[in-house]
Each structure stands twice: as C-alpha cells, then as structure tokens.
Amino acid sequence: FHVALLYKLIGMRLMALQHLTESHALKELINIIKLHKQVKRLTLQCESLVSLPIFVQLLLGAFILCLSAYRLRIMNINEYPDQFLSMVLFCTMLTTQVFLPCYFASEITINSDLLTTCVYCSRW
C-alpha cells in the first residue's frame, strides 16, 4: 500500500509542475525522477522478497477455500448449525486473506500505470 501511495504522490507532483515557473519546474522534475528511481528500486526489492511467499499463501488459501466451500455445500445446516457457522466464518476469513494482497497489488499497478497519464497531462 505504501508503494502504491508513493506512485500516486509522484503522479500528483507531476501534475503540479504546470503551476511552477520553468526553472522551478526543471528542479522539481529532477527531484521527481530521483524519487521515481528510489520507488522503482523499492518496488523491485519488495517484489523479490515477497512474491514467492505471497504466491504460496494465495495458492494454498485458494485451494483450502475451494475445499471448504465444497464441504459447506454438502454439509447439513440443520444437523450441525454451529459447525456450519464456523465454516462460513472460516471461508470469510480465507476470502479476506486472498483478497487483500490482490487488492494492494492492483493498487500498485493502477497507480504506476497512471504515471504515464500524469506525465502526458502535465504541461511541462
């Protein structure tokens, strides 16, 4: 989430270049390029450290979620209501566990893709 916000910050700073004078805009553009290089390096470090564990977590979480949903489908609600409720809560927790990394990765992708639009729209 932090990386996605950094990309959004870079985009906002690029859009704000149009309100500066030419000399200030050039200095700010150089600072933005330096910040982008640091964010890109941080993104690559996060990707190398996190990608395999998150992939395994998502894969196993999705597999367990499918098995739990199948068990919920064949379970008799009237016979074991407490077990059914606990399985529903477990499936909800697994869905959240799978959803959060996907959501934050999507935010990084969206905000980094918006940088090209910000560069195009800024009148520098």
Short mmCIF file of the N, C-alpha and C atoms (twelve columns), coordinates in Angstrom:
data_MODEL
# 
_entry.id   MODEL 
# 
loop_
_atom_site.group_PDB 
_atom_site.id 
_atom_site.type_symbol 
_atom_site.label_atom_id 
_atom_site.label_alt_id 
_atom_site.label_comp_id 
_atom_site.label_asym_id 
_atom_site.label_seq_id 
_atom_site.Cartn_x 
_atom_site.Cartn_y 
_atom_site.Cartn_z 
_atom_site.pdbx_PDB_model_num 
ATOM 1   N N  . PHE A 1   0.828   -1.184  0.000   1 
ATOM 2   C CA . PHE A 1   0.000   0.000   0.000   1 
ATOM 3   C C  . PHE A 1   0.876   1.252   0.000   1 
ATOM 4   N N  . HIS A 2   1.987   1.176   0.710   1 
ATOM 5   C CA . HIS A 2   2.909   2.306   0.763   1 
ATOM 6   C C  . HIS A 2   3.489   2.606   -0.619  1 
ATOM 7   N N  . VAL A 3   3.850   1.581   -1.347  1 
ATOM 8   C CA . VAL A 3   4.401   1.761   -2.693  1 
ATOM 9   C C  . VAL A 3   3.351   2.368   -3.620  1 
ATOM 10  N N  . ALA A 4   2.103   1.913   -3.499  1 
ATOM 11  C CA . ALA A 4   1.027   2.483   -4.326  1 
ATOM 12  C C  . ALA A 4   0.831   3.962   -4.024  1 
ATOM 13  N N  . LEU A 5   0.914   4.328   -2.754  1 
ATOM 14  C CA . LEU A 5   0.783   5.744   -2.396  1 
ATOM 15  C C  . LEU A 5   1.961   6.570   -2.903  1 
ATOM 16  N N  . LEU A 6   3.139   5.984   -2.928  1 
ATOM 17  C CA . LEU A 6   4.294   6.701   -3.468  1 
ATOM 18  C C  . LEU A 6   4.124   6.968   -4.962  1 
ATOM 19  N N  . TYR A 7   3.598   5.992   -5.692  1 
ATOM 20  C CA . TYR A 7   3.328   6.215   -7.119  1 
ATOM 21  C C  . TYR A 7   2.272   7.308   -7.308  1 
ATOM 22  N N  . LYS A 8   1.265   7.304   -6.451  1 
ATOM 23  C CA . LYS A 8   0.227   8.336   -6.536  1 
ATOM 24  C C  . LYS A 8   0.823   9.712   -6.227  1 
ATOM 25  N N  . LEU A 9   1.739   9.778   -5.250  1 
ATOM 26  C CA . LEU A 9   2.409   11.030  -4.910  1 
ATOM 27  C C  . LEU A 9   3.243   11.549  -6.080  1 
ATOM 28  N N  . ILE A 10  3.936   10.662  -6.749  1 
ATOM 29  C CA . ILE A 10  4.722   11.070  -7.922  1 
ATOM 30  C C  . ILE A 10  3.811   11.630  -8.994  1 
ATOM 31  N N  . GLY A 11  2.669   10.988  -9.211  1 
ATOM 32  C CA . GLY A 11  1.711   11.482  -10.200 1 
ATOM 33  C C  . GLY A 11  1.175   12.862  -9.839  1 
ATOM 34  N N  . MET A 12  0.883   13.079  -8.580  1 
ATOM 35  C CA . MET A 12  0.385   14.398  -8.153  1 
ATOM 36  C C  . MET A 12  1.462   15.457  -8.316  1 
ATOM 37  N N  . ARG A 13  2.700   15.096  -8.016  1 
ATOM 38  C CA . ARG A 13  3.792   16.069  -8.186  1 
ATOM 39  C C  . ARG A 13  4.020   16.383  -9.660  1 
ATOM 40  N N  . LEU A 14  3.849   15.394  -10.540 1 
ATOM 41  C CA . LEU A 14  3.973   15.646  -11.978 1 
ATOM 42  C C  . LEU A 14  2.868   16.578  -12.474 1 
ATOM 43  N N  . MET A 15  1.666   16.378  -11.971 1 
ATOM 44  C CA . MET A 15  0.553   17.238  -12.382 1 
ATOM 45  C C  . MET A 15  0.737   18.672  -11.870 1 
ATOM 46  N N  . ALA A 16  1.419   18.824  -10.734 1 
ATOM 47  C CA . ALA A 16  1.612   20.149  -10.145 1 
ATOM 48  C C  . ALA A 16  2.722   20.935  -10.844 1 
ATOM 49  N N  . LEU A 17  3.456   20.311  -11.757 1 
ATOM 50  C CA . LEU A 17  4.526   21.016  -12.461 1 
ATOM 51  C C  . LEU A 17  3.999   22.174  -13.300 1 
ATOM 52  N N  . GLN A 18  2.770   22.100  -13.730 1 
ATOM 53  C CA . GLN A 18  2.220   23.130  -14.612 1 
ATOM 54  C C  . GLN A 18  2.044   24.470  -13.902 1 
ATOM 55  N N  . HIS A 19  2.057   24.473  -12.577 1 
ATOM 56  C CA . HIS A 19  1.857   25.710  -11.832 1 
ATOM 57  C C  . HIS A 19  3.176   26.393  -11.459 1 
ATOM 58  N N  . LEU A 20  4.290   25.799  -11.830 1 
ATOM 59  C CA . LEU A 20  5.601   26.338  -11.466 1 
ATOM 60  C C  . LEU A 20  6.227   27.075  -12.637 1 
ATOM 61  N N  . THR A 21  7.172   27.927  -12.292 1 
ATOM 62  C CA . THR A 21  7.938   28.571  -13.358 1 
ATOM 63  C C  . THR A 21  8.876   27.545  -13.979 1 
ATOM 64  N N  . GLU A 22  9.476   27.912  -15.104 1 
ATOM 65  C CA . GLU A 22  10.274  26.947  -15.851 1 
ATOM 66  C C  . GLU A 22  11.487  26.468  -15.056 1 
ATOM 67  N N  . SER A 23  12.178  27.365  -14.369 1 
ATOM 68  C CA . SER A 23  13.368  26.949  -13.615 1 
ATOM 69  C C  . SER A 23  12.990  26.097  -12.415 1 
ATOM 70  N N  . HIS A 24  11.923  26.458  -11.733 1 
ATOM 71  C CA . HIS A 24  11.478  25.646  -10.597 1 
ATOM 72  C C  . HIS A 24  10.926  24.297  -11.070 1 
ATOM 73  N N  . ALA A 25  10.275  24.310  -12.220 1 
ATOM 74  C CA . ALA A 25  9.716   23.069  -12.756 1 
ATOM 75  C C  . ALA A 25  10.825  22.092  -13.125 1 
ATOM 76  N N  . LEU A 26  11.919  22.600  -13.666 1 
ATOM 77  C CA . LEU A 26  13.034  21.723  -14.021 1 
ATOM 78  C C  . LEU A 26  13.654  21.093  -12.779 1 
ATOM 79  N N  . LYS A 27  13.839  21.896  -11.722 1 
ATOM 80  C CA . LYS A 27  14.391  21.353  -10.475 1 
ATOM 81  C C  . LYS A 27  13.443  20.314  -9.879  1 
ATOM 82  N N  . GLU A 28  12.164  20.624  -9.905  1 
ATOM 83  C CA . GLU A 28  11.179  19.691  -9.357  1 
ATOM 84  C C  . GLU A 28  11.121  18.411  -10.191 1 
ATOM 85  N N  . LEU A 29  11.240  18.525  -11.508 1 
ATOM 86  C CA . LEU A 29  11.237  17.347  -12.370 1 
ATOM 87  C C  . LEU A 29  12.427  16.444  -12.061 1 
ATOM 88  N N  . ILE A 30  13.569  17.032  -11.828 1 
ATOM 89  C CA . ILE A 30  14.754  16.243  -11.465 1 
ATOM 90  C C  . ILE A 30  14.527  15.524  -10.142 1 
ATOM 91  N N  . ASN A 31  13.913  16.222  -9.163  1 
ATOM 92  C CA . ASN A 31  13.607  15.584  -7.875  1 
ATOM 93  C C  . ASN A 31  12.583  14.455  -8.046  1 
ATOM 94  N N  . ILE A 32  11.614  14.668  -8.929  1 
ATOM 95  C CA . ILE A 32  10.612  13.631  -9.176  1 
ATOM 96  C C  . ILE A 32  11.252  12.404  -9.815  1 
ATOM 97  N N  . ILE A 33  12.174  12.622  -10.742 1 
ATOM 98  C CA . ILE A 33  12.860  11.497  -11.388 1 
ATOM 99  C C  . ILE A 33  13.688  10.719  -10.368 1 
ATOM 100 N N  . LYS A 34  14.358  11.423  -9.472  1 
ATOM 101 C CA . LYS A 34  15.130  10.749  -8.415  1 
ATOM 102 C C  . LYS A 34  14.212  9.948   -7.500  1 
ATOM 103 N N  . LEU A 35  13.074  10.543  -7.122  1 
ATOM 104 C CA . LEU A 35  12.112  9.834   -6.277  1 
ATOM 105 C C  . LEU A 35  11.569  8.603   -6.993  1 
ATOM 106 N N  . HIS A 36  11.294  8.731   -8.280  1 
ATOM 107 C CA . HIS A 36  10.779  7.586   -9.041  1 
ATOM 108 C C  . HIS A 36  11.807  6.466   -9.100  1 
ATOM 109 N N  . LYS A 37  13.073  6.794   -9.249  1 
ATOM 110 C CA . LYS A 37  14.116  5.766   -9.262  1 
ATOM 111 C C  . LYS A 37  14.155  5.030   -7.921  1 
ATOM 112 N N  . GLN A 38  14.010  5.778   -6.821  1 
ATOM 113 C CA . GLN A 38  14.018  5.145   -5.497  1 
ATOM 114 C C  . GLN A 38  12.788  4.265   -5.291  1 
ATOM 115 N N  . VAL A 39  11.628  4.746   -5.742  1 
ATOM 116 C CA . VAL A 39  10.402  3.955   -5.606  1 
ATOM 117 C C  . VAL A 39  10.479  2.707   -6.473  1 
ATOM 118 N N  . LYS A 40  11.033  2.836   -7.654  1 
ATOM 119 C CA . LYS A 40  11.191  1.675   -8.539  1 
ATOM 120 C C  . LYS A 40  12.117  0.635   -7.905  1 
ATOM 121 N N  . ARG A 41  13.193  1.101   -7.287  1 
ATOM 122 C CA . ARG A 41  14.114  0.191   -6.594  1 
ATOM 123 C C  . ARG A 41  13.402  -0.487  -5.421  1 
ATOM 124 N N  . LEU A 42  12.612  0.290   -4.667  1 
ATOM 125 C CA . LEU A 42  11.855  -0.275  -3.557  1 
ATOM 126 C C  . LEU A 42  10.837  -1.309  -4.043  1 
ATOM 127 N N  . THR A 43  10.207  -1.028  -5.169  1 
ATOM 128 C CA . THR A 43  9.239   -1.964  -5.745  1 
ATOM 129 C C  . THR A 43  9.914   -3.271  -6.142  1 
ATOM 130 N N  . LEU A 44  11.067  -3.182  -6.762  1 
ATOM 131 C CA . LEU A 44  11.784  -4.401  -7.166  1 
ATOM 132 C C  . LEU A 44  12.248  -5.200  -5.952  1 
ATOM 133 N N  . GLN A 45  12.681  -4.512  -4.881  1 
ATOM 134 C CA . GLN A 45  13.086  -5.208  -3.665  1 
ATOM 135 C C  . GLN A 45  11.897  -5.913  -3.024  1 
ATOM 136 N N  . CYS A 46  10.773  -5.221  -2.953  1 
ATOM 137 C CA . CYS A 46  9.562   -5.836  -2.392  1 
ATOM 138 C C  . CYS A 46  9.128   -7.034  -3.225  1 
ATOM 139 N N  . GLU A 47  9.221   -6.894  -4.530  1 
ATOM 140 C CA . GLU A 47  8.821   -7.985  -5.416  1 
ATOM 141 C C  . GLU A 47  9.699   -9.211  -5.216  1 
ATOM 142 N N  . SER A 48  11.005  -8.998  -5.075  1 
ATOM 143 C CA . SER A 48  11.896  -10.148 -4.909  1 
ATOM 144 C C  . SER A 48  11.735  -10.806 -3.541  1 
ATOM 145 N N  . LEU A 49  11.410  -10.014 -2.509  1 
ATOM 146 C CA . LEU A 49  11.265  -10.578 -1.168  1 
ATOM 147 C C  . LEU A 49  9.900   -11.222 -0.932  1 
ATOM 148 N N  . VAL A 50  8.867   -10.667 -1.512  1 
ATOM 149 C CA . VAL A 50  7.512   -11.029 -1.137  1 
ATOM 150 C C  . VAL A 50  6.827   -11.946 -2.140  1 
ATOM 151 N N  . SER A 51  7.243   -11.953 -3.383  1 
ATOM 152 C CA . SER A 51  6.454   -12.618 -4.419  1 
ATOM 153 C C  . SER A 51  6.278   -14.125 -4.184  1 
ATOM 154 N N  . LEU A 52  7.310   -14.854 -3.835  1 
ATOM 155 C CA . LEU A 52  7.163   -16.300 -3.632  1 
ATOM 156 C C  . LEU A 52  6.310   -16.618 -2.400  1 
ATOM 157 N N  . PRO A 53  6.562   -16.029 -1.233  1 
ATOM 158 C CA . PRO A 53  5.690   -16.342 -0.087  1 
ATOM 159 C C  . PRO A 53  4.225   -15.955 -0.305  1 
ATOM 160 N N  . ILE A 54  3.986   -14.825 -0.941  1 
ATOM 161 C CA . ILE A 54  2.606   -14.408 -1.197  1 
ATOM 162 C C  . ILE A 54  1.950   -15.349 -2.211  1 
ATOM 163 N N  . PHE A 55  2.712   -15.759 -3.221  1 
ATOM 164 C CA . PHE A 55  2.175   -16.703 -4.202  1 
ATOM 165 C C  . PHE A 55  1.769   -18.010 -3.536  1 
ATOM 166 N N  . VAL A 56  2.621   -18.536 -2.673  1 
ATOM 167 C CA . VAL A 56  2.310   -19.786 -1.980  1 
ATOM 168 C C  . VAL A 56  1.091   -19.592 -1.074  1 
ATOM 169 N N  . GLN A 57  1.046   -18.462 -0.380  1 
ATOM 170 C CA . GLN A 57  -0.087  -18.175 0.503   1 
ATOM 171 C C  . GLN A 57  -1.395  -18.084 -0.296  1 
ATOM 172 N N  . LEU A 58  -1.361  -17.398 -1.433  1 
ATOM 173 C CA . LEU A 58  -2.560  -17.276 -2.257  1 
ATOM 174 C C  . LEU A 58  -2.974  -18.621 -2.839  1 
ATOM 175 N N  . LEU A 59  -2.016  -19.390 -3.297  1 
ATOM 176 C CA . LEU A 59  -2.324  -20.690 -3.884  1 
ATOM 177 C C  . LEU A 59  -2.940  -21.632 -2.857  1 
ATOM 178 N N  . LEU A 60  -2.307  -21.741 -1.694  1 
ATOM 179 C CA . LEU A 60  -2.844  -22.625 -0.651  1 
ATOM 180 C C  . LEU A 60  -4.163  -22.088 -0.101  1 
ATOM 181 N N  . GLY A 61  -4.268  -20.767 0.050   1 
ATOM 182 C CA . GLY A 61  -5.514  -20.183 0.539   1 
ATOM 183 C C  . GLY A 61  -6.671  -20.437 -0.407  1 
ATOM 184 N N  . ALA A 62  -6.433  -20.305 -1.697  1 
ATOM 185 C CA . ALA A 62  -7.484  -20.564 -2.685  1 
ATOM 186 C C  . ALA A 62  -7.861  -22.049 -2.698  1 
ATOM 187 N N  . PHE A 63  -6.875  -22.919 -2.571  1 
ATOM 188 C CA . PHE A 63  -7.143  -24.359 -2.542  1 
ATOM 189 C C  . PHE A 63  -7.979  -24.739 -1.322  1 
ATOM 190 N N  . ILE A 64  -7.583  -24.230 -0.153  1 
ATOM 191 C CA . ILE A 64  -8.332  -24.516 1.076   1 
ATOM 192 C C  . ILE A 64  -9.727  -23.904 1.015   1 
ATOM 193 N N  . LEU A 65  -9.837  -22.732 0.401   1 
ATOM 194 C CA . LEU A 65  -11.144 -22.088 0.254   1 
ATOM 195 C C  . LEU A 65  -12.065 -22.929 -0.626  1 
ATOM 196 N N  . CYS A 66  -11.537 -23.478 -1.700  1 
ATOM 197 C CA . CYS A 66  -12.351 -24.343 -2.565  1 
ATOM 198 C C  . CYS A 66  -12.811 -25.590 -1.817  1 
ATOM 199 N N  . LEU A 67  -11.897 -26.209 -1.067  1 
ATOM 200 C CA . LEU A 67  -12.277 -27.401 -0.302  1 
ATOM 201 C C  . LEU A 67  -13.309 -27.070 0.772   1 
ATOM 202 N N  . SER A 68  -13.144 -25.927 1.419   1 
ATOM 203 C CA . SER A 68  -14.101 -25.521 2.459   1 
ATOM 204 C C  . SER A 68  -15.463 -25.202 1.865   1 
ATOM 205 N N  . ALA A 69  -15.475 -24.553 0.713   1 
ATOM 206 C CA . ALA A 69  -16.751 -24.256 0.058   1 
ATOM 207 C C  . ALA A 69  -17.451 -25.550 -0.361  1 
ATOM 208 N N  . TYR A 70  -16.680 -26.527 -0.819  1 
ATOM 209 C CA . TYR A 70  -17.280 -27.816 -1.169  1 
ATOM 210 C C  . TYR A 70  -17.866 -28.490 0.068   1 
ATOM 211 N N  . ARG A 71  -17.145 -28.416 1.168   1 
ATOM 212 C CA . ARG A 71  -17.642 -29.012 2.415   1 
ATOM 213 C C  . ARG A 71  -18.905 -28.297 2.895   1 
ATOM 214 N N  . LEU A 72  -18.938 -26.982 2.736   1 
ATOM 215 C CA . LEU A 72  -20.139 -26.233 3.109   1 
ATOM 216 C C  . LEU A 72  -21.333 -26.666 2.266   1 
ATOM 217 N N  . ARG A 73  -21.072 -26.958 1.016   1 
ATOM 218 C CA . ARG A 73  -22.159 -27.331 0.111   1 
ATOM 219 C C  . ARG A 73  -22.780 -28.668 0.485   1 
ATOM 220 N N  . ILE A 74  -21.967 -29.588 0.944   1 
ATOM 221 C CA . ILE A 74  -22.510 -30.905 1.278   1 
ATOM 222 C C  . ILE A 74  -22.916 -31.017 2.751   1 
ATOM 223 N N  . MET A 75  -22.628 -29.997 3.553   1 
ATOM 224 C CA . MET A 75  -22.931 -30.048 4.982   1 
ATOM 225 C C  . MET A 75  -24.429 -29.787 5.214   1 
ATOM 226 N N  . ASN A 76  -24.987 -30.499 6.170   1 
ATOM 227 C CA . ASN A 76  -26.384 -30.321 6.551   1 
ATOM 228 C C  . ASN A 76  -26.461 -29.208 7.605   1 
ATOM 229 N N  . ILE A 77  -27.135 -28.098 7.249   1 
ATOM 230 C CA . ILE A 77  -27.194 -26.937 8.136   1 
ATOM 231 C C  . ILE A 77  -28.005 -27.244 9.387   1 
ATOM 232 N N  . ASN A 78  -29.100 -27.957 9.253   1 
ATOM 233 C CA . ASN A 78  -29.980 -28.239 10.395  1 
ATOM 234 C C  . ASN A 78  -29.346 -29.178 11.404  1 
ATOM 235 N N  . GLU A 79  -28.476 -30.036 10.924  1 
ATOM 236 C CA . GLU A 79  -27.876 -31.025 11.817  1 
ATOM 237 C C  . GLU A 79  -26.742 -30.434 12.658  1 
ATOM 238 N N  . TYR A 80  -25.899 -29.599 12.039  1 
ATOM 239 C CA . TYR A 80  -24.751 -29.007 12.743  1 
ATOM 240 C C  . TYR A 80  -24.698 -27.494 12.491  1 
ATOM 241 N N  . PRO A 81  -25.575 -26.708 13.106  1 
ATOM 242 C CA . PRO A 81  -25.574 -25.269 12.817  1 
ATOM 243 C C  . PRO A 81  -24.315 -24.546 13.305  1 
ATOM 244 N N  . ASP A 82  -23.773 -24.977 14.432  1 
ATOM 245 C CA . ASP A 82  -22.565 -24.318 14.948  1 
ATOM 246 C C  . ASP A 82  -21.352 -24.600 14.063  1 
ATOM 247 N N  . GLN A 83  -21.241 -25.818 13.571  1 
ATOM 248 C CA . GLN A 83  -20.137 -26.156 12.674  1 
ATOM 249 C C  . GLN A 83  -20.302 -25.435 11.328  1 
ATOM 250 N N  . PHE A 84  -21.531 -25.310 10.874  1 
ATOM 251 C CA . PHE A 84  -21.780 -24.582 9.627   1 
ATOM 252 C C  . PHE A 84  -21.391 -23.115 9.771   1 
ATOM 253 N N  . LEU A 85  -21.761 -22.493 10.887  1 
ATOM 254 C CA . LEU A 85  -21.409 -21.093 11.111  1 
ATOM 255 C C  . LEU A 85  -19.898 -20.906 11.202  1 
ATOM 256 N N  . SER A 86  -19.221 -21.825 11.883  1 
ATOM 257 C CA . SER A 86  -17.763 -21.704 11.972  1 
ATOM 258 C C  . SER A 86  -17.101 -21.883 10.600  1 
ATOM 259 N N  . MET A 87  -17.658 -22.750 9.760   1 
ATOM 260 C CA . MET A 87  -17.111 -22.914 8.401   1 
ATOM 261 C C  . MET A 87  -17.360 -21.676 7.548   1 
ATOM 262 N N  . VAL A 88  -18.510 -21.040 7.720   1 
ATOM 263 C CA . VAL A 88  -18.788 -19.804 6.985   1 
ATOM 264 C C  . VAL A 88  -17.814 -18.717 7.412   1 
ATOM 265 N N  . LEU A 89  -17.563 -18.593 8.709   1 
ATOM 266 C CA . LEU A 89  -16.590 -17.607 9.191   1 
ATOM 267 C C  . LEU A 89  -15.184 -17.918 8.696   1 
ATOM 268 N N  . PHE A 90  -14.829 -19.196 8.669   1 
ATOM 269 C CA . PHE A 90  -13.514 -19.591 8.164   1 
ATOM 270 C C  . PHE A 90  -13.375 -19.239 6.685   1 
ATOM 271 N N  . CYS A 91  -14.418 -19.504 5.896   1 
ATOM 272 C CA . CYS A 91  -14.379 -19.157 4.470   1 
ATOM 273 C C  . CYS A 91  -14.313 -17.646 4.268   1 
ATOM 274 N N  . THR A 92  -14.995 -16.890 5.098   1 
ATOM 275 C CA . THR A 92  -14.927 -15.428 5.023   1 
ATOM 276 C C  . THR A 92  -13.514 -14.942 5.320   1 
ATOM 277 N N  . MET A 93  -12.883 -15.522 6.326   1 
ATOM 278 C CA . MET A 93  -11.510 -15.142 6.668   1 
ATOM 279 C C  . MET A 93  -10.548 -15.502 5.543   1 
ATOM 280 N N  . LEU A 94  -10.710 -16.654 4.945   1 
ATOM 281 C CA . LEU A 94  -9.841  -17.055 3.835   1 
ATOM 282 C C  . LEU A 94  -10.046 -16.163 2.612   1 
ATOM 283 N N  . THR A 95  -11.292 -15.779 2.367   1 
ATOM 284 C CA . THR A 95  -11.560 -14.880 1.249   1 
ATOM 285 C C  . THR A 95  -10.873 -13.539 1.464   1 
ATOM 286 N N  . THR A 96  -10.919 -13.041 2.681   1 
ATOM 287 C CA . THR A 96  -10.235 -11.783 3.001   1 
ATOM 288 C C  . THR A 96  -8.728  -11.936 2.862   1 
ATOM 289 N N  . GLN A 97  -8.213  -13.066 3.296   1 
ATOM 290 C CA . GLN A 97  -6.771  -13.314 3.203   1 
ATOM 291 C C  . GLN A 97  -6.305  -13.365 1.751   1 
ATOM 292 N N  . VAL A 98  -7.118  -13.875 0.860   1 
ATOM 293 C CA . VAL A 98  -6.765  -13.930 -0.552  1 
ATOM 294 C C  . VAL A 98  -6.991  -12.571 -1.212  1 
ATOM 295 N N  . PHE A 99  -8.020  -11.848 -0.762  1 
ATOM 296 C CA . PHE A 99  -8.390  -10.581 -1.385  1 
ATOM 297 C C  . PHE A 99  -7.361  -9.475  -1.133  1 
ATOM 298 N N  . LEU A 100 -6.857  -9.353  0.085   1 
ATOM 299 C CA . LEU A 100 -6.005  -8.208  0.434   1 
ATOM 300 C C  . LEU A 100 -4.732  -8.094  -0.406  1 
ATOM 301 N N  . PRO A 101 -3.925  -9.147  -0.568  1 
ATOM 302 C CA . PRO A 101 -2.748  -8.988  -1.432  1 
ATOM 303 C C  . PRO A 101 -3.106  -8.664  -2.876  1 
ATOM 304 N N  . CYS A 102 -4.198  -9.238  -3.355  1 
ATOM 305 C CA . CYS A 102 -4.627  -8.947  -4.733  1 
ATOM 306 C C  . CYS A 102 -5.035  -7.487  -4.871  1 
ATOM 307 N N  . TYR A 103 -5.731  -6.959  -3.880  1 
ATOM 308 C CA . TYR A 103 -6.171  -5.574  -3.929  1 
ATOM 309 C C  . TYR A 103 -4.980  -4.611  -3.914  1 
ATOM 310 N N  . PHE A 104 -4.030  -4.842  -3.019  1 
ATOM 311 C CA . PHE A 104 -2.893  -3.923  -2.921  1 
ATOM 312 C C  . PHE A 104 -1.984  -4.028  -4.138  1 
ATOM 313 N N  . ALA A 105 -1.829  -5.210  -4.696  1 
ATOM 314 C CA . ALA A 105 -1.053  -5.339  -5.932  1 
ATOM 315 C C  . ALA A 105 -1.750  -4.622  -7.081  1 
ATOM 316 N N  . SER A 106 -3.067  -4.685  -7.093  1 
ATOM 317 C CA . SER A 106 -3.822  -3.969  -8.117  1 
ATOM 318 C C  . SER A 106 -3.663  -2.460  -7.965  1 
ATOM 319 N N  . GLU A 107 -3.640  -1.959  -6.740  1 
ATOM 320 C CA . GLU A 107 -3.441  -0.529  -6.499  1 
ATOM 321 C C  . GLU A 107 -2.065  -0.075  -7.001  1 
ATOM 322 N N  . ILE A 108 -1.043  -0.888  -6.775  1 
ATOM 323 C CA . ILE A 108 0.297   -0.549  -7.268  1 
ATOM 324 C C  . ILE A 108 0.283   -0.478  -8.792  1 
ATOM 325 N N  . THR A 109 -0.347  -1.454  -9.428  1 
ATOM 326 C CA . THR A 109 -0.409  -1.484  -10.889 1 
ATOM 327 C C  . THR A 109 -1.164  -0.278  -11.432 1 
ATOM 328 N N  . ILE A 110 -2.296  0.039   -10.853 1 
ATOM 329 C CA . ILE A 110 -3.109  1.167   -11.324 1 
ATOM 330 C C  . ILE A 110 -2.359  2.478   -11.161 1 
ATOM 331 N N  . ASN A 111 -1.774  2.706   -9.980  1 
ATOM 332 C CA . ASN A 111 -1.090  3.975   -9.735  1 
ATOM 333 C C  . ASN A 111 0.193   4.112   -10.547 1 
ATOM 334 N N  . SER A 112 0.892   3.016   -10.799 1 
ATOM 335 C CA . SER A 112 2.094   3.125   -11.627 1 
ATOM 336 C C  . SER A 112 1.719   3.342   -13.094 1 
ATOM 337 N N  . ASP A 113 0.607   2.761   -13.534 1 
ATOM 338 C CA . ASP A 113 0.151   2.996   -14.906 1 
ATOM 339 C C  . ASP A 113 -0.356  4.420   -15.102 1 
ATOM 340 N N  . LEU A 114 -0.879  5.024   -14.056 1 
ATOM 341 C CA . LEU A 114 -1.372  6.398   -14.158 1 
ATOM 342 C C  . LEU A 114 -0.246  7.425   -14.304 1 
ATOM 343 N N  . LEU A 115 0.980   7.006   -14.020 1 
ATOM 344 C CA . LEU A 115 2.103   7.933   -14.152 1 
ATOM 345 C C  . LEU A 115 2.261   8.411   -15.593 1 
ATOM 346 N N  . THR A 116 2.038   7.546   -16.556 1 
ATOM 347 C CA . THR A 116 2.155   7.965   -17.954 1 
ATOM 348 C C  . THR A 116 1.095   9.006   -18.299 1 
ATOM 349 N N  . THR A 117 -0.102  8.847   -17.767 1 
ATOM 350 C CA . THR A 117 -1.161  9.827   -17.966 1 
ATOM 351 C C  . THR A 117 -0.793  11.149  -17.307 1 
ATOM 352 N N  . CYS A 118 -0.226  11.096  -16.112 1 
ATOM 353 C CA . CYS A 118 0.180   12.308  -15.408 1 
ATOM 354 C C  . CYS A 118 1.280   13.043  -16.158 1 
ATOM 355 N N  . VAL A 119 2.219   12.308  -16.718 1 
ATOM 356 C CA . VAL A 119 3.287   12.934  -17.485 1 
ATOM 357 C C  . VAL A 119 2.705   13.573  -18.739 1 
ATOM 358 N N  . TYR A 120 1.789   12.886  -19.385 1 
ATOM 359 C CA . TYR A 120 1.178   13.423  -20.595 1 
ATOM 360 C C  . TYR A 120 0.337   14.660  -20.301 1 
ATOM 361 N N  . CYS A 121 -0.386  14.653  -19.190 1 
ATOM 362 C CA . CYS A 121 -1.294  15.760  -18.857 1 
ATOM 363 C C  . CYS A 121 -0.575  16.969  -18.253 1 
ATOM 364 N N  . SER A 122 0.620   16.774  -17.716 1 
ATOM 365 C CA . SER A 122 1.320   17.928  -17.144 1 
ATOM 366 C C  . SER A 122 1.938   18.752  -18.265 1 
ATOM 367 N N  . ARG A 123 1.766   20.040  -18.183 1 
ATOM 368 C CA . ARG A 123 2.258   20.931  -19.244 1 
ATOM 369 C C  . ARG A 123 3.657   21.431  -18.880 1 
ATOM 370 N N  . TRP A 124 4.595   20.561  -18.921 1 
ATOM 371 C CA . TRP A 124 5.958   20.945  -18.585 1 
ATOM 372 C C  . TRP A 124 6.746   20.995  -19.850 1 
# 
